[in-house]
Short mmCIF file of C-alpha atoms in Angstrom, two decimals:
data_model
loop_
_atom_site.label_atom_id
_atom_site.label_comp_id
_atom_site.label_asym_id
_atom_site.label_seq_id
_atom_site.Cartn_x
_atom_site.Cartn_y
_atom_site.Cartn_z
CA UNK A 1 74.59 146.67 272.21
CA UNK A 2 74.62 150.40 271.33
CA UNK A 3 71.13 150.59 270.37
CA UNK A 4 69.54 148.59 274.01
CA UNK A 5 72.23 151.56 275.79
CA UNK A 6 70.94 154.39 273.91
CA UNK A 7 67.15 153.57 275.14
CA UNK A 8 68.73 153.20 278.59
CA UNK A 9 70.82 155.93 279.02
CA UNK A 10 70.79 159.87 278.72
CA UNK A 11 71.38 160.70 275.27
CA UNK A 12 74.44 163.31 276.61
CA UNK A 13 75.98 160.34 278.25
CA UNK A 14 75.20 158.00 275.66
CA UNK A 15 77.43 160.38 273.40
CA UNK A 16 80.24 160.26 275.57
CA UNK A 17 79.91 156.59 275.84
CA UNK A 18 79.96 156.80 271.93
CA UNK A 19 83.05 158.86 272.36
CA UNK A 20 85.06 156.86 274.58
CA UNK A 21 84.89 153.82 272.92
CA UNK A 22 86.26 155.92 270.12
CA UNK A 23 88.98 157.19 272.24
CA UNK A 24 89.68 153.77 273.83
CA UNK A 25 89.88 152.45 269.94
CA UNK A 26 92.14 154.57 268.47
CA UNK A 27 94.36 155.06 272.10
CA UNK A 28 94.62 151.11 271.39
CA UNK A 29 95.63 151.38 267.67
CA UNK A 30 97.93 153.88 268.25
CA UNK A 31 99.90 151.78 270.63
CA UNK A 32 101.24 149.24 267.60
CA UNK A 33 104.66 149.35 266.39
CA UNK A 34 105.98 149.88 262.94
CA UNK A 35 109.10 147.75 261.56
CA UNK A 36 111.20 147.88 258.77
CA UNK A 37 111.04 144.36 257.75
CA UNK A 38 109.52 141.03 258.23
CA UNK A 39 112.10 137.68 258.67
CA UNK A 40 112.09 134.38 256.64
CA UNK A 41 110.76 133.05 260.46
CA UNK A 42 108.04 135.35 260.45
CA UNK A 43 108.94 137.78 263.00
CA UNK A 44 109.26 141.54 262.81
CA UNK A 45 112.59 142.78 262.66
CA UNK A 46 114.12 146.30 262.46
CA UNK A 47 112.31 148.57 264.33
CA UNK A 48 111.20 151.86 262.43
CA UNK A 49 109.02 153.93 264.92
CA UNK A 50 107.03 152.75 267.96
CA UNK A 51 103.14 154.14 268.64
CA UNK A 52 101.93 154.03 265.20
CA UNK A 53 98.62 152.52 263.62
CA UNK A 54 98.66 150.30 261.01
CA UNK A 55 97.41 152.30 258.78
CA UNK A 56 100.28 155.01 259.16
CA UNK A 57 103.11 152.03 259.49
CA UNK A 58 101.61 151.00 255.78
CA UNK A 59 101.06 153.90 254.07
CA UNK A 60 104.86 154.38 252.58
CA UNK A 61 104.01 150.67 250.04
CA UNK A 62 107.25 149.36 251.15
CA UNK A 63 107.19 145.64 250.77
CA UNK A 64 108.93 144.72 253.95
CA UNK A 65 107.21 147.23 256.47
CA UNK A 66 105.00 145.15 259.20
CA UNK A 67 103.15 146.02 261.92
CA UNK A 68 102.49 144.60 265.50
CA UNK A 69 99.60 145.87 267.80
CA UNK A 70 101.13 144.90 271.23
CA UNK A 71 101.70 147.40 272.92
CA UNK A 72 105.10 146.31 275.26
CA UNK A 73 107.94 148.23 277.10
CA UNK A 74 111.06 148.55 275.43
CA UNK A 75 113.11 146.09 277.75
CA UNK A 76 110.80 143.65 275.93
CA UNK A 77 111.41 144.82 272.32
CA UNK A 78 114.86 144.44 273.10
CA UNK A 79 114.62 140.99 274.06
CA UNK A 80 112.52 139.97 270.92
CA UNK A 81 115.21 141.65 269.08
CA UNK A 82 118.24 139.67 270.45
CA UNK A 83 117.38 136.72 271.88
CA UNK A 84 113.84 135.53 269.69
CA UNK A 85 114.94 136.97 266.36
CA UNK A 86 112.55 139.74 266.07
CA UNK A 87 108.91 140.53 267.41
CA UNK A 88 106.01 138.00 267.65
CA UNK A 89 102.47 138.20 265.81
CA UNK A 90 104.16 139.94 263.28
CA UNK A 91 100.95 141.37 260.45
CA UNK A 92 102.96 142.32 256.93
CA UNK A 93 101.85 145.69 255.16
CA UNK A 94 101.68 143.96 252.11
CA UNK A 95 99.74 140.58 251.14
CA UNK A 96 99.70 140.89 247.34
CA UNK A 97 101.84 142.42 244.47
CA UNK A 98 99.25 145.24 244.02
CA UNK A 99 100.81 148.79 244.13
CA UNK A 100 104.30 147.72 245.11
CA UNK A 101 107.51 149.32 244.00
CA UNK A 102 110.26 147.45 244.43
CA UNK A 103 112.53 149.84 242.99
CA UNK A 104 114.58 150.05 239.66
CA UNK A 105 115.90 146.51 238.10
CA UNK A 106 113.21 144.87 240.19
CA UNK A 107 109.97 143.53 240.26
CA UNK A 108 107.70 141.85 242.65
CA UNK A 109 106.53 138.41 242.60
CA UNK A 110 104.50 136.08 244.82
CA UNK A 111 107.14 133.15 246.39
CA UNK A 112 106.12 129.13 247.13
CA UNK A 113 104.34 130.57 249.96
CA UNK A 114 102.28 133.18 248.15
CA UNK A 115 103.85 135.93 249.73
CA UNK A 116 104.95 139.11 247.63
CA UNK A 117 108.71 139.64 247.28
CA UNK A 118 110.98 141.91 245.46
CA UNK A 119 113.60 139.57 242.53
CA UNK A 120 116.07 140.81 240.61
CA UNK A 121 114.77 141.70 237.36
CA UNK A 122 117.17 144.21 235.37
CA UNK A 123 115.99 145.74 232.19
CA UNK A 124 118.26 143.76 229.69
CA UNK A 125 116.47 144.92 226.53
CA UNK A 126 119.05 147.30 225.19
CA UNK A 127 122.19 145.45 225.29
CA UNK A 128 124.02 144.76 222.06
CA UNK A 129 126.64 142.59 223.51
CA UNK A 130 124.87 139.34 223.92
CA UNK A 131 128.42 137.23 224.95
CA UNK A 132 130.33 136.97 227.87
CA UNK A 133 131.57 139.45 229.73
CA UNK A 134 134.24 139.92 232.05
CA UNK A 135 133.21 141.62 235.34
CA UNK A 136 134.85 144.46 238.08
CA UNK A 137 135.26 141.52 239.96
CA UNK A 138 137.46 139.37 238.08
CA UNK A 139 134.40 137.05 237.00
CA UNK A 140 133.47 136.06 233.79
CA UNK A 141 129.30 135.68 233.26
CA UNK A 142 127.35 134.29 230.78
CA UNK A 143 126.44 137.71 229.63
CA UNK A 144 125.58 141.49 231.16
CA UNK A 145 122.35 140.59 231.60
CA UNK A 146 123.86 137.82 234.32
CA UNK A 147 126.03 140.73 235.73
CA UNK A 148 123.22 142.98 236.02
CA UNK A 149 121.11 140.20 238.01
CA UNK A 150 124.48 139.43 240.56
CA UNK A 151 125.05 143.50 240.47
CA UNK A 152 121.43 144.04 241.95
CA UNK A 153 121.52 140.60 244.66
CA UNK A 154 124.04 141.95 246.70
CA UNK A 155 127.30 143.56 244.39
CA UNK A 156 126.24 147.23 243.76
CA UNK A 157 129.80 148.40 242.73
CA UNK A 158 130.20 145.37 239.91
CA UNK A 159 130.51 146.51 236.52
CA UNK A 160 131.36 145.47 232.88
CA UNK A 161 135.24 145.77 232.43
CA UNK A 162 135.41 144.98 228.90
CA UNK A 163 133.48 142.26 226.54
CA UNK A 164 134.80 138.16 226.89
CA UNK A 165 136.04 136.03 229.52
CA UNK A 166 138.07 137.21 231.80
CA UNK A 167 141.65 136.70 230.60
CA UNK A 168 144.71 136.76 231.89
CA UNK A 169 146.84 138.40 229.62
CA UNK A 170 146.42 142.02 227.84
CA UNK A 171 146.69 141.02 224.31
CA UNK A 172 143.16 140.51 223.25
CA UNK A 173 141.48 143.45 225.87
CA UNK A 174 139.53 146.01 224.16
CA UNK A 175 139.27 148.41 227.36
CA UNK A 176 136.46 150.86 226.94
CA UNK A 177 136.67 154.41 226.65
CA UNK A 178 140.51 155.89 228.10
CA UNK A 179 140.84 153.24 230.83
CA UNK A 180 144.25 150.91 230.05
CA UNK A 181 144.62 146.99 230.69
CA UNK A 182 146.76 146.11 233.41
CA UNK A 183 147.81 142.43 234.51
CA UNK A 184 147.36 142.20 238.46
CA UNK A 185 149.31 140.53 240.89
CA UNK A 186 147.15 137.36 240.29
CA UNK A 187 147.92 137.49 236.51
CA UNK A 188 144.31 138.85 235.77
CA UNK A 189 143.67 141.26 233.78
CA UNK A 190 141.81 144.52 234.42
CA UNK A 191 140.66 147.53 232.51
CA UNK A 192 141.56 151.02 235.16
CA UNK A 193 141.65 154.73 234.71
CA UNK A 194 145.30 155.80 234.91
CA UNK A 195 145.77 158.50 237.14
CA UNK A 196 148.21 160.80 235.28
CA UNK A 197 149.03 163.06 238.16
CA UNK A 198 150.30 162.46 242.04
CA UNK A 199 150.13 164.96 244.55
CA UNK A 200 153.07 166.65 245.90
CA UNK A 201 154.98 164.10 248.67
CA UNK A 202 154.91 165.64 251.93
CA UNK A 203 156.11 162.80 253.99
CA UNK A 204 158.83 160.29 253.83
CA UNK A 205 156.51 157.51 255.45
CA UNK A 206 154.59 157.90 251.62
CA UNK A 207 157.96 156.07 250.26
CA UNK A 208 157.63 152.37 248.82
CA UNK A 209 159.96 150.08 247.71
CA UNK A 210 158.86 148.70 244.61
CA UNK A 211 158.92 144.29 243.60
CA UNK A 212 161.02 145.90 240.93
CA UNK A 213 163.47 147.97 243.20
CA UNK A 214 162.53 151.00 242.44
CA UNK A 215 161.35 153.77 244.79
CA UNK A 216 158.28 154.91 244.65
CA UNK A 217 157.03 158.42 246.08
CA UNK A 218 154.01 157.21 247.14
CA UNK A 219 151.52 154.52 246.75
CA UNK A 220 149.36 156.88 243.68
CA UNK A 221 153.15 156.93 242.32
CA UNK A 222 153.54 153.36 242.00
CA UNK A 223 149.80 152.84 240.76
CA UNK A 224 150.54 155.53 237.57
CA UNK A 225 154.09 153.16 236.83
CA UNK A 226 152.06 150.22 236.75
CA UNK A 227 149.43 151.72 233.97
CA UNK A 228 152.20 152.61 232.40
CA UNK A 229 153.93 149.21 232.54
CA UNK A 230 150.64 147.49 232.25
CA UNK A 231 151.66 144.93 234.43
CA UNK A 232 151.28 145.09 238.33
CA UNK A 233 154.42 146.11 240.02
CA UNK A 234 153.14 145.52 243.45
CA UNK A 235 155.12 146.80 246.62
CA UNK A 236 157.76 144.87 248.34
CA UNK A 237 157.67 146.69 251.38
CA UNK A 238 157.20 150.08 252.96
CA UNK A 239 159.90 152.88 252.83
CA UNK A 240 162.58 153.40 250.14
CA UNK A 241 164.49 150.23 248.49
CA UNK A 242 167.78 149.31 250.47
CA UNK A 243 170.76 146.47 249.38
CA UNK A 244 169.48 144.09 251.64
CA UNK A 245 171.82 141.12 251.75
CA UNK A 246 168.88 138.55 253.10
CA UNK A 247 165.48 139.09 254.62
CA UNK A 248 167.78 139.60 257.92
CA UNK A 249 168.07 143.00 256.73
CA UNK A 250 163.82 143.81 255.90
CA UNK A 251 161.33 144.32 258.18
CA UNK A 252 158.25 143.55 257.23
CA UNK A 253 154.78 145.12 258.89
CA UNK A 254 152.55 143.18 261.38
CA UNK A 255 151.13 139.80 259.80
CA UNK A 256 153.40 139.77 256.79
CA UNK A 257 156.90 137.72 256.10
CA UNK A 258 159.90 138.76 253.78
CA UNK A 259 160.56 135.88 251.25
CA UNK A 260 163.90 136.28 249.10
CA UNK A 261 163.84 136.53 245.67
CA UNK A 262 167.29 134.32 245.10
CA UNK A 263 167.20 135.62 241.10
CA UNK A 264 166.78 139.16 241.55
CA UNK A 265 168.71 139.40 245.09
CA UNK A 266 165.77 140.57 246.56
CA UNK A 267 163.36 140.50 249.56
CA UNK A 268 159.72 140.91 249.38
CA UNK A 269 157.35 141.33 252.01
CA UNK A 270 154.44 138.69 251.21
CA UNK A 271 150.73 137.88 253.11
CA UNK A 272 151.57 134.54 254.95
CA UNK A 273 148.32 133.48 256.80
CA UNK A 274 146.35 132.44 253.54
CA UNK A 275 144.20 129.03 253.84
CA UNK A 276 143.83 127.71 250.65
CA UNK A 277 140.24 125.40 249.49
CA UNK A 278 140.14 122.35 247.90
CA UNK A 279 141.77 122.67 244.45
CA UNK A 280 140.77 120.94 241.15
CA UNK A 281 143.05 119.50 238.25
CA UNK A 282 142.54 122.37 236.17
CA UNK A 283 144.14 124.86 238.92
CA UNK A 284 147.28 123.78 238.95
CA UNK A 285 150.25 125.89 238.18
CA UNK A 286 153.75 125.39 237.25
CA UNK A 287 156.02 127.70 239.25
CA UNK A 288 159.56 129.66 239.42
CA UNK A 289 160.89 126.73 240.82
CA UNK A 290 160.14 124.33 238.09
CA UNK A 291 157.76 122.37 240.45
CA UNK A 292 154.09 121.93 239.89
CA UNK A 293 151.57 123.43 242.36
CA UNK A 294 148.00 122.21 242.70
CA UNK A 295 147.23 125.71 243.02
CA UNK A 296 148.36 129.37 242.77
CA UNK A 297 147.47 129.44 246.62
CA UNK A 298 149.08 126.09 247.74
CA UNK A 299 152.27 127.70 245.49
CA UNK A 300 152.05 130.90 248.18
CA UNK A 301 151.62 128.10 251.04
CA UNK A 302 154.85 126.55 249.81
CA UNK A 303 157.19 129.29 249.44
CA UNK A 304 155.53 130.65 253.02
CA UNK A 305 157.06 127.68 254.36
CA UNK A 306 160.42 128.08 252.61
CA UNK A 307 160.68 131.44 252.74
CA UNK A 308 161.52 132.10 249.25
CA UNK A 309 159.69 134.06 246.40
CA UNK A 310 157.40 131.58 244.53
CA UNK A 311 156.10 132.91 240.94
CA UNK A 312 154.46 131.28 238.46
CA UNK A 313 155.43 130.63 234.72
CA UNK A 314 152.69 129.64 233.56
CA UNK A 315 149.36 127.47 234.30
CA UNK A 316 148.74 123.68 234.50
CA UNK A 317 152.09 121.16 235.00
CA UNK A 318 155.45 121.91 234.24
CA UNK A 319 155.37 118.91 232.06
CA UNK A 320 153.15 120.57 229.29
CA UNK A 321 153.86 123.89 227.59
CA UNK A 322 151.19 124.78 225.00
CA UNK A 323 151.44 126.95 222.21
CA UNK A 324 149.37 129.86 224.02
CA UNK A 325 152.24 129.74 226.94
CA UNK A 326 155.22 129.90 224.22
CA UNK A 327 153.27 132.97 222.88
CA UNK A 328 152.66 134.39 226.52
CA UNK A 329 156.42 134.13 226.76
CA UNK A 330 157.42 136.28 223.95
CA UNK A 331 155.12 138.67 225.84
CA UNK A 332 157.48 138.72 228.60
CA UNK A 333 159.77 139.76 226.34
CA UNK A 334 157.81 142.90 225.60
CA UNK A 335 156.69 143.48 229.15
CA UNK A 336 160.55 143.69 229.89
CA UNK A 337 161.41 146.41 227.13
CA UNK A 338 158.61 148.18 228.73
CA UNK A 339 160.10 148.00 231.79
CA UNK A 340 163.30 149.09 230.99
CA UNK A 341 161.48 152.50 228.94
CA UNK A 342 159.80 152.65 232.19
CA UNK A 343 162.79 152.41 234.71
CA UNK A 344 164.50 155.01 232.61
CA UNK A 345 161.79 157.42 232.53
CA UNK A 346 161.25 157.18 236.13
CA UNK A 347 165.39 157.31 236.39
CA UNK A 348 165.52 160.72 234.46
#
């Protein structure tokens, strides 16, 4: 077509024919719109910058960026975006795994539908420990390699605590470096950094009342007696520790409910609104009461309901006491001469 117009036409308006088409070319590739991402239904989603050619949207190598040509107003956009899950005709940056950098611990490889995505992939080639370990989440996995994988899908703050299963006793924790084991609330144990000093109290609204009657400064106070302890004290309720004759005399904050503690002559203010799942055999628990529990959570349910304290002695049916439970009470024993150290300590 060019060459039967240059024959036809002046060759100085023949040039600015030339250059208008150029114009009109690039004013029309200009007018596409760069996104972030591109959604498992194909759209664009996540706008980055509007006006942009393709070749500008694409030049950073991101796997996810795409690129749309139409050129709409932004009443449009916005309806793509809410109500049609992202923008039509959607054209991803990248087609292949050539030149992509997914980042550190992953790598990119082409899914069922031969299109390039970023997995998981962690460099597992210098660990040592090749057996279970117990994760910052209270999860045991196969190994850290498995950590690492879970870690990068989703779980950027999970960590190795210490090597094994998770456990739920302190006895056979190696915690690395200066962090101590503690036993949580849930009977879990955890490897944490005791924090050695408290700031200065400048309030009385810092006070707590301790599930073992003691006052506590503050809430960093009560954290440094439980690494101490090495068993979770946990806080009863907020403010200093009165002689409450019943849970008459305790007011508990919005959304939680004062069970007594009939052994201790105690009240503790306890999370009431828990919905427990489907439990299996091997969840059951034995508790305070001397009844058996299907679960730790359908234990909570129960003493909810009776508004009592609920604890348990030890897992599976009160019926059968193993050997490791006779042990784990003899523990007890040396949890309380702990406490009592402790309660002097914090006395004097």
């Amino acid at each position: 077509m060019f060459g039967m117009l240059k024959h036809r036409l002046h060759p100085g308006i023949f040039l600015f024919f030339i250059w208008l088409c150029h114009l009109m070319e690039h004013q029309k590739v200009q007018a596409g719109n760069c996104w972030l991402q591109q959604g498992k239904n194909g759209r664009c989603q996540v706008l980055y910058m509007p006006g942009m050619s393709r070749e500008e949207c694409c030049r950073s190598g991101r796997l996810g960026t795409s690129w749309t040509e139409e050129d709409v107003p932004n009443s449009t956009l916005f309806r793509w975006m809410i109500f049609n899950g992202g923008a039509p005709n959607c054209i991803p940056c990248k087609e292949t795994c050539d030149n992509v950098d997914c980042g550190p611990g992953k790598r990119c490889k082409m899914n069922r539908r031969s299109k390039p995505r970023c997995v998981c992939a962690p460099d597992c080639s210098n660990i040592t420990w090749k057996g279970p370990v117990c994760g910052s989440d209270g999860k045991t996995y196969k190994d850290e390699c498995a950590l690492l994988k879970a870690k990068c899908k989703g779980h950027p703050d999970l960590d190795v605590q210490y090597q094994g299963k998770c456990k739920k006793t302190c006895r056979d924790v190696l915690c690395p470096g200066s962090s101590t084991c503690v036993v949580d609330q849930t009977n879990n144990a955890y490897c944490v950094t005791c924090n050695r000093i408290c700031p200065e109290v400048t309030s009385p609204d810092q006070y707590l009342c301790g599930n073992d009657g003691i006052i506590y400064a503050s809430a960093c106070h009560l954290r440094r007696a439980t690494c101490l302890l090495g068993r979770s004290i946990g806080v009863a309720y907020e403010g200093k520790c009165i002689k409450a004759k019943s849970c008459e005399d305790i007011q508990c904050s919005t959304g939680k409910k004062c069970l007594w503690d009939a052994r201790m002559s105690r009240g503790r203010c306890s999370l009431c609104d828990e919905t427990c799942p489907e439990s299996r055999t091997e969840e059951a628990v034995c508790a305070s009461d001397n009844t058996t529990y299907p679960s730790e959570c359908a234990m909570k349910q129960a003493a909810c309901s009776l508004g009592v304290l609920l604890e348990v002695k030890h897992s599976g049916s009160c019926n059968s006491i193993t050997e490791d439970q006779e042990e784990d009470g003899e523990d007890e024993d040396s949890d309380y001469m702990a406490y009592v150290h402790l309660s002097s300590l914090l006395d004097g």
